[in-house]
Tab-separated table of N, CA, C and O in Angstrom:
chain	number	residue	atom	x	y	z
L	1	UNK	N	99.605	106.943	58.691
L	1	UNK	CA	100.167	106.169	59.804
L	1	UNK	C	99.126	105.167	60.295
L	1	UNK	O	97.974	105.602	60.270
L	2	UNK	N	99.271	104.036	60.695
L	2	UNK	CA	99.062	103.146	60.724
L	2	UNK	C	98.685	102.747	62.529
L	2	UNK	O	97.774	102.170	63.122
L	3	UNK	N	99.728	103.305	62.836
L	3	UNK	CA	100.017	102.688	64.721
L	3	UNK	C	98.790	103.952	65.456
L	3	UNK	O	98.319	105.062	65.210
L	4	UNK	N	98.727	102.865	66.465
L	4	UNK	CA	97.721	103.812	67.238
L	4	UNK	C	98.282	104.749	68.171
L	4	UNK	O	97.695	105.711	68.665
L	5	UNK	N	99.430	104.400	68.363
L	5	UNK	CA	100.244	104.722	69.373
L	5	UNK	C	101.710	105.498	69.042
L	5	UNK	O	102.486	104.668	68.567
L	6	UNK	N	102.162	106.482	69.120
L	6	UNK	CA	103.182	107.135	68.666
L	6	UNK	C	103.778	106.887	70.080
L	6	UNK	O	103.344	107.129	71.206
L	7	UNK	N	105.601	105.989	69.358
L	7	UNK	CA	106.652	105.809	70.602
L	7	UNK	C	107.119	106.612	70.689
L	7	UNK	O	107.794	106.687	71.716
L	8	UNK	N	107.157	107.852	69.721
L	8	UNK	CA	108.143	108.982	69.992
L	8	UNK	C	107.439	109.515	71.558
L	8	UNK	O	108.133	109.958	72.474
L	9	UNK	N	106.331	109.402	71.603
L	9	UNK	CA	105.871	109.690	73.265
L	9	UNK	C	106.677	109.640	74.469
L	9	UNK	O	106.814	110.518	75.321
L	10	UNK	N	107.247	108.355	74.407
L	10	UNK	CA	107.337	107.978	75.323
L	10	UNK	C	109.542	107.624	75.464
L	10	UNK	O	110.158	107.096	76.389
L	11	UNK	N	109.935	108.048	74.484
L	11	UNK	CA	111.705	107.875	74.085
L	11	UNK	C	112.050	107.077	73.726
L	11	UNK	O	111.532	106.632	72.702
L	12	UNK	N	113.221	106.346	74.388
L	12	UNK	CA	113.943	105.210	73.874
L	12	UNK	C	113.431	103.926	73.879
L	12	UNK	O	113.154	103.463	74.985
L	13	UNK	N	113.200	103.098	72.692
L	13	UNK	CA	112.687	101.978	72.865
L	13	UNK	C	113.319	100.736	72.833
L	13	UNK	O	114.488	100.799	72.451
L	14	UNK	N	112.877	99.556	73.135
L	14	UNK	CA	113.754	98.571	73.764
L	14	UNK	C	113.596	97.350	72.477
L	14	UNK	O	112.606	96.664	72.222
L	15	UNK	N	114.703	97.362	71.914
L	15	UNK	CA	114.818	96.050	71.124
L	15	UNK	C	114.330	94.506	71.283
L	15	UNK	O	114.426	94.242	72.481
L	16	UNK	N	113.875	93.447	70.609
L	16	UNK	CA	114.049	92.129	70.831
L	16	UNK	C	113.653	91.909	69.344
L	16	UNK	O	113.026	92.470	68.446
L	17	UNK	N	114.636	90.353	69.675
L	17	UNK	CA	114.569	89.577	68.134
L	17	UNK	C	113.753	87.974	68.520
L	17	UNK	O	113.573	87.157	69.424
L	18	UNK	N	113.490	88.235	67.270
L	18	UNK	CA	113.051	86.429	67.852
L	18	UNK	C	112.537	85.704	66.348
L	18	UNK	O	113.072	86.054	65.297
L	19	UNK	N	111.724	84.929	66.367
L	19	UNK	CA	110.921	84.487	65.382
L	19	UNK	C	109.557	83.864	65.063
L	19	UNK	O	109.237	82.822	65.636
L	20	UNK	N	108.723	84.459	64.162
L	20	UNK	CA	107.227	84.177	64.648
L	20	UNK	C	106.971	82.616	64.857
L	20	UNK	O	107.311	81.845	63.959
L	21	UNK	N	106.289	82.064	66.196
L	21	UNK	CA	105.892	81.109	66.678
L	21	UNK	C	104.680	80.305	65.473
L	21	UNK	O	104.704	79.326	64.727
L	22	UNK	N	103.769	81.304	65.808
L	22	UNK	CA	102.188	80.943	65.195
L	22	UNK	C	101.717	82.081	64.304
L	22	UNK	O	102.264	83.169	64.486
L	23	UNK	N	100.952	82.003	63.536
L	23	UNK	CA	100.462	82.593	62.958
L	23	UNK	C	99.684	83.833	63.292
L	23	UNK	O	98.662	83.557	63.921
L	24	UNK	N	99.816	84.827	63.116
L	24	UNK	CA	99.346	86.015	64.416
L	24	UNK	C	97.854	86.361	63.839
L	24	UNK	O	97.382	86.093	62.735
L	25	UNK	N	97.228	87.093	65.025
L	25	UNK	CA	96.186	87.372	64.812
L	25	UNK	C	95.372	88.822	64.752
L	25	UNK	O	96.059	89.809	65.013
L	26	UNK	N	94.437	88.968	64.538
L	26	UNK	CA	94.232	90.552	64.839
L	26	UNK	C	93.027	90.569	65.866
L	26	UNK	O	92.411	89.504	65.806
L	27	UNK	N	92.528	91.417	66.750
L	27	UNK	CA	91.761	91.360	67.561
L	27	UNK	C	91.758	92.374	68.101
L	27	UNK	O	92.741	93.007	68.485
L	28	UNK	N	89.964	92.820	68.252
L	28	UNK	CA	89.760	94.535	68.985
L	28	UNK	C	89.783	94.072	70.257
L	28	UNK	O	89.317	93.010	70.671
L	29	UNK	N	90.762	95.543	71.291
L	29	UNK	CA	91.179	95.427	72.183
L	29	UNK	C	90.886	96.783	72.727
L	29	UNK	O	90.610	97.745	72.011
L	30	UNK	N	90.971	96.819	74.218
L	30	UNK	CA	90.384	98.557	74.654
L	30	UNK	C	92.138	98.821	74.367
L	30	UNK	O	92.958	97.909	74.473
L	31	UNK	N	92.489	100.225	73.997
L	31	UNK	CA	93.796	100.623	74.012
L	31	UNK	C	93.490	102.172	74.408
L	31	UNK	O	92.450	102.809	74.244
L	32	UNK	N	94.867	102.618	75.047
L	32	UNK	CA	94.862	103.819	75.538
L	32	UNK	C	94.096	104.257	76.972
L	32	UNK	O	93.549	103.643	77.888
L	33	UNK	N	94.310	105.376	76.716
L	33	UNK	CA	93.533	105.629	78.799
L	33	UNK	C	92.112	105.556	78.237
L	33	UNK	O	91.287	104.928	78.900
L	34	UNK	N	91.729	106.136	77.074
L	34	UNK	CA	90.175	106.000	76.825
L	34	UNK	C	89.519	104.785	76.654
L	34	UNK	O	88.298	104.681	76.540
L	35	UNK	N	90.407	103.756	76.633
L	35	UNK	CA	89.685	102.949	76.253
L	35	UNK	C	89.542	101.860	74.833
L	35	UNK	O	89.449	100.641	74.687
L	36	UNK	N	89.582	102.990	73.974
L	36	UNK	CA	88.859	102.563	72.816
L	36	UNK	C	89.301	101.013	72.154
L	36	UNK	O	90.327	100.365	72.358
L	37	UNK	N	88.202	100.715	71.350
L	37	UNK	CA	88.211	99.543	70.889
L	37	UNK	C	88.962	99.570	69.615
L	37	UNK	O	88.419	100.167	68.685
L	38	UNK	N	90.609	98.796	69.324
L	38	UNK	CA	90.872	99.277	68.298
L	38	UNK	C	91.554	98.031	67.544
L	38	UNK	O	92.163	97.361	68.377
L	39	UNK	N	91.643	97.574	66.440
L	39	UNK	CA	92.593	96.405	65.972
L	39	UNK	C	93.798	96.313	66.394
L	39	UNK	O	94.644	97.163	66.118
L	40	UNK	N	94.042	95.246	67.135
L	40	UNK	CA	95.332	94.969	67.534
L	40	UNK	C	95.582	93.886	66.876
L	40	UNK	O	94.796	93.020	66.493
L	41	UNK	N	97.401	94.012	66.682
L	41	UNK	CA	98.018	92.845	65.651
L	41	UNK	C	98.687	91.660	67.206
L	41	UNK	O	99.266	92.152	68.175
L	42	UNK	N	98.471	90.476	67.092
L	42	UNK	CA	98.915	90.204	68.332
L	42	UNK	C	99.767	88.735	67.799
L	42	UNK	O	99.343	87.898	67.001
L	43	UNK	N	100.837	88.742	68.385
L	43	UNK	CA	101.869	88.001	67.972
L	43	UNK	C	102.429	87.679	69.124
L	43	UNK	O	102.619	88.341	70.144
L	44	UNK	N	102.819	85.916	68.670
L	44	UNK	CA	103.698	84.898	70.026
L	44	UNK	C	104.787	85.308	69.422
L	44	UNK	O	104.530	86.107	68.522
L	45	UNK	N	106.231	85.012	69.601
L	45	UNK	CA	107.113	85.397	69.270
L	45	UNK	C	108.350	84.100	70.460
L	45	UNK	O	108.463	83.907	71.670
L	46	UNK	N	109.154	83.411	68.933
L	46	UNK	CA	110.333	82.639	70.177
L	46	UNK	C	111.457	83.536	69.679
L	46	UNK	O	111.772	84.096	68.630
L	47	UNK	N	112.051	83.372	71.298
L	47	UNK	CA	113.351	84.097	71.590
L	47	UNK	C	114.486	83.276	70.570
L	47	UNK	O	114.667	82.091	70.290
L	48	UNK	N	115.119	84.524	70.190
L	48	UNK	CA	116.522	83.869	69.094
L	48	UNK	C	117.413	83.950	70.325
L	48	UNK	O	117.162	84.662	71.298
L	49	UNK	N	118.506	83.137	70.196
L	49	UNK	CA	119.947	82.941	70.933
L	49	UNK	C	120.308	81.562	71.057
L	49	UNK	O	119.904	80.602	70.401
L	50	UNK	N	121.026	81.603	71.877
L	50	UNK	CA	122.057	79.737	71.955
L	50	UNK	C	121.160	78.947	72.820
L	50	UNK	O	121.596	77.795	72.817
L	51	UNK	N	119.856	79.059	73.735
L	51	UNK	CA	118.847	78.273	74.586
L	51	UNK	C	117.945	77.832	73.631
L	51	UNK	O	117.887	76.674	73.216
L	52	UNK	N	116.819	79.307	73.071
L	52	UNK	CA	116.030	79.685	72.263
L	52	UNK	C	114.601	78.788	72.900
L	52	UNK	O	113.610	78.326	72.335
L	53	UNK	N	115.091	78.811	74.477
L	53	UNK	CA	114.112	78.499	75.186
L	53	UNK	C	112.746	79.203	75.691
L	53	UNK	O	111.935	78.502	76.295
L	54	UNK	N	112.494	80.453	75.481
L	54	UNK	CA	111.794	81.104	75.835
L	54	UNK	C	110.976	82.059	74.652
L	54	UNK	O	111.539	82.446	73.628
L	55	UNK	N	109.560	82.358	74.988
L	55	UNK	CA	109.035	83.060	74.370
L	55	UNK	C	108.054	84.393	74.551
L	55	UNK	O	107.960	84.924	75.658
L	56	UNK	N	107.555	84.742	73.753
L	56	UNK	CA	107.046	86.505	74.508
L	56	UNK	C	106.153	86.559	73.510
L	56	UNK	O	106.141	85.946	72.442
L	57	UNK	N	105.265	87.495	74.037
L	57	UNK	CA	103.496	87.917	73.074
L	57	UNK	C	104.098	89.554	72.715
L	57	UNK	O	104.899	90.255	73.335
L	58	UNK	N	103.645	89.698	71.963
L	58	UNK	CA	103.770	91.349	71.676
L	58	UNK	C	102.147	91.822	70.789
L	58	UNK	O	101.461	91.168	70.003
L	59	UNK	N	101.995	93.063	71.280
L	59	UNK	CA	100.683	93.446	70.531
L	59	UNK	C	100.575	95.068	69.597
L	59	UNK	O	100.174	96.017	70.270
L	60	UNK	N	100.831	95.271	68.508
L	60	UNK	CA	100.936	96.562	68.078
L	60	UNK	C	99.190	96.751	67.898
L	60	UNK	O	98.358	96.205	67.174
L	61	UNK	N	99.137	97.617	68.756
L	61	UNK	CA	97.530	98.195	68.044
L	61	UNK	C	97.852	99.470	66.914
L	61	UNK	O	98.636	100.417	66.977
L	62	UNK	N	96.815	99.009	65.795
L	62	UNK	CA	96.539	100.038	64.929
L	62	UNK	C	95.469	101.281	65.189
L	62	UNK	O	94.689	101.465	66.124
L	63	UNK	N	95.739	102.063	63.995
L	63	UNK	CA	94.310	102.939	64.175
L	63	UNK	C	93.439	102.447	64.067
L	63	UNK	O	93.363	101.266	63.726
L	64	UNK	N	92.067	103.502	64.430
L	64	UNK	CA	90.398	103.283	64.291
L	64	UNK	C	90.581	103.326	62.563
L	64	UNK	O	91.276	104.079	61.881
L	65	UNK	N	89.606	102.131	62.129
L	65	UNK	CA	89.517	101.995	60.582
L	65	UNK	C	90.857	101.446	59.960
L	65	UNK	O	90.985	101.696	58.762
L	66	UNK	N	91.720	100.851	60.467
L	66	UNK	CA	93.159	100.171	60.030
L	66	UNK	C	93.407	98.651	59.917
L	66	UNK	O	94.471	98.044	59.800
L	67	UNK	N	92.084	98.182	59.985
L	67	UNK	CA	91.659	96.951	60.515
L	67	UNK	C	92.331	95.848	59.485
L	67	UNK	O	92.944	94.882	59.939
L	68	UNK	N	92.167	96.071	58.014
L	68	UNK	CA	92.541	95.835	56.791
L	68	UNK	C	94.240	96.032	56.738
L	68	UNK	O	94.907	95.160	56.180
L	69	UNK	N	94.954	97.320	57.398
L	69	UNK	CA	96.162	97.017	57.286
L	69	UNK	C	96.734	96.207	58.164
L	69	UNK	O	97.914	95.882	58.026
L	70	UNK	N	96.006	95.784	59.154
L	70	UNK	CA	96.429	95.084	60.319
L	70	UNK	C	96.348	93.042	60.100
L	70	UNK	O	96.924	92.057	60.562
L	71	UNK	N	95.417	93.309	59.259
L	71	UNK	CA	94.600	91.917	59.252
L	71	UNK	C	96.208	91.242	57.635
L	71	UNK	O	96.731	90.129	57.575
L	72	UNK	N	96.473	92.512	56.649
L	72	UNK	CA	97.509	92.381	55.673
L	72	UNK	C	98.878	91.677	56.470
L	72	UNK	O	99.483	90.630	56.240
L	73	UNK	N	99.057	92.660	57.426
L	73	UNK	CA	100.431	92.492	57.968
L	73	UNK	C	100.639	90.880	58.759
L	73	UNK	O	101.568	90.072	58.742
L	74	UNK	N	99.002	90.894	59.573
L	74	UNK	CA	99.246	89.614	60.049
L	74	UNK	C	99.251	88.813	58.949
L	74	UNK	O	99.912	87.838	59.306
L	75	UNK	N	98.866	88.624	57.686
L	75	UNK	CA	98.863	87.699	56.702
L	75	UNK	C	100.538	87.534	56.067
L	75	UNK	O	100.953	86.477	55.590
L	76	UNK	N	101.285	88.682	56.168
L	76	UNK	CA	103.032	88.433	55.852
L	76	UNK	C	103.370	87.748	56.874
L	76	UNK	O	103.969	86.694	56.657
L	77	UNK	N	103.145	88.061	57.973
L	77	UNK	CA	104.226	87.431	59.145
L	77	UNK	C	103.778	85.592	59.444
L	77	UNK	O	102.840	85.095	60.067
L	78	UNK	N	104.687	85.098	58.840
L	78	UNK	CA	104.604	83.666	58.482
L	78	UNK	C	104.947	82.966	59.633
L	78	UNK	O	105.925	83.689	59.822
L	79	UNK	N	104.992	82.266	60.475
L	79	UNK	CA	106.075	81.437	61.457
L	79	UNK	C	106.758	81.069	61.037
L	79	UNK	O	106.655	80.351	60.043
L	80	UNK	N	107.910	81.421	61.655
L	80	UNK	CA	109.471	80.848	61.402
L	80	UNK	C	109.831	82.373	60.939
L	80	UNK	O	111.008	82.562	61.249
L	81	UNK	N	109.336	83.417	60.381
L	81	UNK	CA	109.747	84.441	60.019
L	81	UNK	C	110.302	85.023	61.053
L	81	UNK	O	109.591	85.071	62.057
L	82	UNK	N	111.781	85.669	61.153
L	82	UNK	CA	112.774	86.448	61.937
L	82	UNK	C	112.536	87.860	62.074
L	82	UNK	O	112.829	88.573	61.114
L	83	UNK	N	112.019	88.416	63.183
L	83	UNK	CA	111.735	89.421	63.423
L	83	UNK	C	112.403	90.286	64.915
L	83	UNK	O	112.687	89.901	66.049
L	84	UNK	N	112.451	91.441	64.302
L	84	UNK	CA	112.450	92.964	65.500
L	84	UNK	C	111.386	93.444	66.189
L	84	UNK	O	110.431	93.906	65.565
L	85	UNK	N	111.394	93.410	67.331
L	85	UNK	CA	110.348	93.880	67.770
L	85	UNK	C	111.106	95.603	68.813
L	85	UNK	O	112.138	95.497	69.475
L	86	UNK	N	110.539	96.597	68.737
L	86	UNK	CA	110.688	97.554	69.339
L	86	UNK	C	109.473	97.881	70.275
L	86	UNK	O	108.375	98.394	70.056
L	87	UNK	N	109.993	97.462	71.237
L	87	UNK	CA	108.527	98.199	72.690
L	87	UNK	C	109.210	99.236	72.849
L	87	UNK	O	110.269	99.614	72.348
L	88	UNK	N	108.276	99.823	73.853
L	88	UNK	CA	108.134	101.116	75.076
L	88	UNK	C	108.787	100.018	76.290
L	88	UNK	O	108.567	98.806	76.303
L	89	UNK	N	109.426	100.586	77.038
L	89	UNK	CA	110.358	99.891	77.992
L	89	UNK	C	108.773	100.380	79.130
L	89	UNK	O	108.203	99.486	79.755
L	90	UNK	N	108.447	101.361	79.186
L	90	UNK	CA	107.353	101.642	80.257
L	90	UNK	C	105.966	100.569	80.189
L	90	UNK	O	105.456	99.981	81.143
L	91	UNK	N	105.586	100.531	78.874
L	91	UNK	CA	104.794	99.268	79.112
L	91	UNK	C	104.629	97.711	78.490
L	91	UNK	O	103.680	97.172	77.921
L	92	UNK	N	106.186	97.147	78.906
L	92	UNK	CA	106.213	96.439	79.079
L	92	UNK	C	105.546	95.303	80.452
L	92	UNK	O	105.542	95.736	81.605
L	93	UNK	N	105.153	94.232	80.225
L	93	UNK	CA	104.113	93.652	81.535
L	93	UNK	C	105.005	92.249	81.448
L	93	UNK	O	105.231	91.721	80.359
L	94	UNK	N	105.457	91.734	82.624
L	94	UNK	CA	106.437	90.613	82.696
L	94	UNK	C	105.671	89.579	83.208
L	94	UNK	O	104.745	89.980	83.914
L	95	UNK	N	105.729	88.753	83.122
L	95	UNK	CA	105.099	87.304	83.497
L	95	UNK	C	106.301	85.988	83.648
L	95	UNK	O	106.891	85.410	82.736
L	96	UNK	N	106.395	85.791	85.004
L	96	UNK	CA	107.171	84.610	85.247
L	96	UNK	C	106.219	83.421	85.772
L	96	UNK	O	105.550	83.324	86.801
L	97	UNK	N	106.432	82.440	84.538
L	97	UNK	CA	105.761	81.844	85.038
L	97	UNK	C	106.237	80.717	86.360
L	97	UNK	O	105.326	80.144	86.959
L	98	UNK	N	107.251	80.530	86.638
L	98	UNK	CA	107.881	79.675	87.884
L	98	UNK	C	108.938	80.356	88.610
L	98	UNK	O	110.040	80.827	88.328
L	99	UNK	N	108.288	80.254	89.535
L	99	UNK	CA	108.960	81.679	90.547
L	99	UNK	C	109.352	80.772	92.100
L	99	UNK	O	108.732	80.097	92.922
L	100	UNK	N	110.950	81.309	91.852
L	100	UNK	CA	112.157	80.428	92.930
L	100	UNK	C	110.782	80.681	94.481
L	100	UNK	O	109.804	80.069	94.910
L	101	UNK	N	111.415	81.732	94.759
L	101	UNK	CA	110.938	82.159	96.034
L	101	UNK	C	109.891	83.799	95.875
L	101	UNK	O	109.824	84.476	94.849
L	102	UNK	N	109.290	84.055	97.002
L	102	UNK	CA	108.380	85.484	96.912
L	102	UNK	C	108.591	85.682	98.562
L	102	UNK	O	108.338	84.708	99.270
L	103	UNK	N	108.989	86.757	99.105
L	103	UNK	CA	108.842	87.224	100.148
L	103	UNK	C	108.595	88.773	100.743
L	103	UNK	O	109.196	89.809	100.460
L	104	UNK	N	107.617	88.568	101.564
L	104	UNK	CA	107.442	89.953	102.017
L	104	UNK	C	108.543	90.391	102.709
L	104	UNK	O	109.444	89.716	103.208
L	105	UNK	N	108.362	91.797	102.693
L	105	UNK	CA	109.633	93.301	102.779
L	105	UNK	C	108.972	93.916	103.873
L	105	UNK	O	107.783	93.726	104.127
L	106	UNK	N	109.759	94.679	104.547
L	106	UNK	CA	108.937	95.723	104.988
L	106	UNK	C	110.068	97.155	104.629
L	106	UNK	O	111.221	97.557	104.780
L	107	UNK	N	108.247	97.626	103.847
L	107	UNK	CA	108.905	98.747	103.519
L	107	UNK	C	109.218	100.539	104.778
L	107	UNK	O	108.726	100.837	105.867
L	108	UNK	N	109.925	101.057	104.142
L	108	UNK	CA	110.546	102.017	105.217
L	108	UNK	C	109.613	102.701	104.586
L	108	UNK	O	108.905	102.504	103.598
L	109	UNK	N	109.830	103.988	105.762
L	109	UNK	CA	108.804	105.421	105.872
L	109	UNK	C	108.918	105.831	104.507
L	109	UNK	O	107.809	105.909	103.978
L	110	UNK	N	109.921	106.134	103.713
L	110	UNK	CA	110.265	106.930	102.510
L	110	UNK	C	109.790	105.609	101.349
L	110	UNK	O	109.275	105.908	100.271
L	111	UNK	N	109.951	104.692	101.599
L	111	UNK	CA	108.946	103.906	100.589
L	111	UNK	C	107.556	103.731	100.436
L	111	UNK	O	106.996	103.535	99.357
L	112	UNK	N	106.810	103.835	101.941
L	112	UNK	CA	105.933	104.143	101.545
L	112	UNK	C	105.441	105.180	101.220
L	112	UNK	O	104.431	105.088	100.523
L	113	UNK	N	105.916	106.503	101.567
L	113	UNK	CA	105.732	107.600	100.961
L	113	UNK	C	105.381	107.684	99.740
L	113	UNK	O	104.326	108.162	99.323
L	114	UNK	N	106.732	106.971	98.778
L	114	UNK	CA	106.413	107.049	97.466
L	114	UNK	C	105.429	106.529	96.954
L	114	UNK	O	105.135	106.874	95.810
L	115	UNK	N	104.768	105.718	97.523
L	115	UNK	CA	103.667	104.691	96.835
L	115	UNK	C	102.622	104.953	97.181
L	115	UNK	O	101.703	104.152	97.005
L	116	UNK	N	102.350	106.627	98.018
L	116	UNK	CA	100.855	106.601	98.879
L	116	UNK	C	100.155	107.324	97.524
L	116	UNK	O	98.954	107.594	97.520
């Protein structure tokens, strides 16, 4: 196995399609709660559909010593190549970059509860 990360961890995972932008890269990255420094495959990715306005980064880290299968895979994935991507819905990280409005809330007793 290859992935550093087993999704069966974590359950159901969340689909997207799209198609490679740029040419992807590989790059050591800290992964996991420890830390560690490990090859990550890191890929732009444009959204498929009827806009095909938008786009998204995705990063599979490999194992320690996988560096070679990682560095292979980025060498298949061509731009323009049509791809699946399967995340973890939990760590997913969203980035908008132009944002209508932002306003403060005030949160109730039982909200902050949850967040102490």
């Amino acid at each position: 196995m290859t992935a550093a990360i087993d999704p069966s961890d974590y359950g159901a995972l969340l689909e997207m399609e799209g198609t490679v932008a740029e040419q992807p890269t590989v790059r050591y990255m800290p992964v996991g709660t420890s830390g560690d420094s490990l090859p990550v495959l890191c890929l732009k990715v444009n959204e498929v559909g009827p806009h095909r306005t938008r786009s998204f980064t995705c990063n599979q880290p490999f194992a320690a010593g996988k560096h070679a299968a990682a560095q292979a895979r980025a060498k298949q994935l061509k731009p323009g190549t049509r791809i699946k991507v399967q995340v973890v819905p939990q760590l997913v990280v969203c980035h908008f970059p132009v944002t209508a409005h932002i306003h403060a809330v005030s949160a109730t007793e039982s909200q902050e509860a949850k967040h102490a």
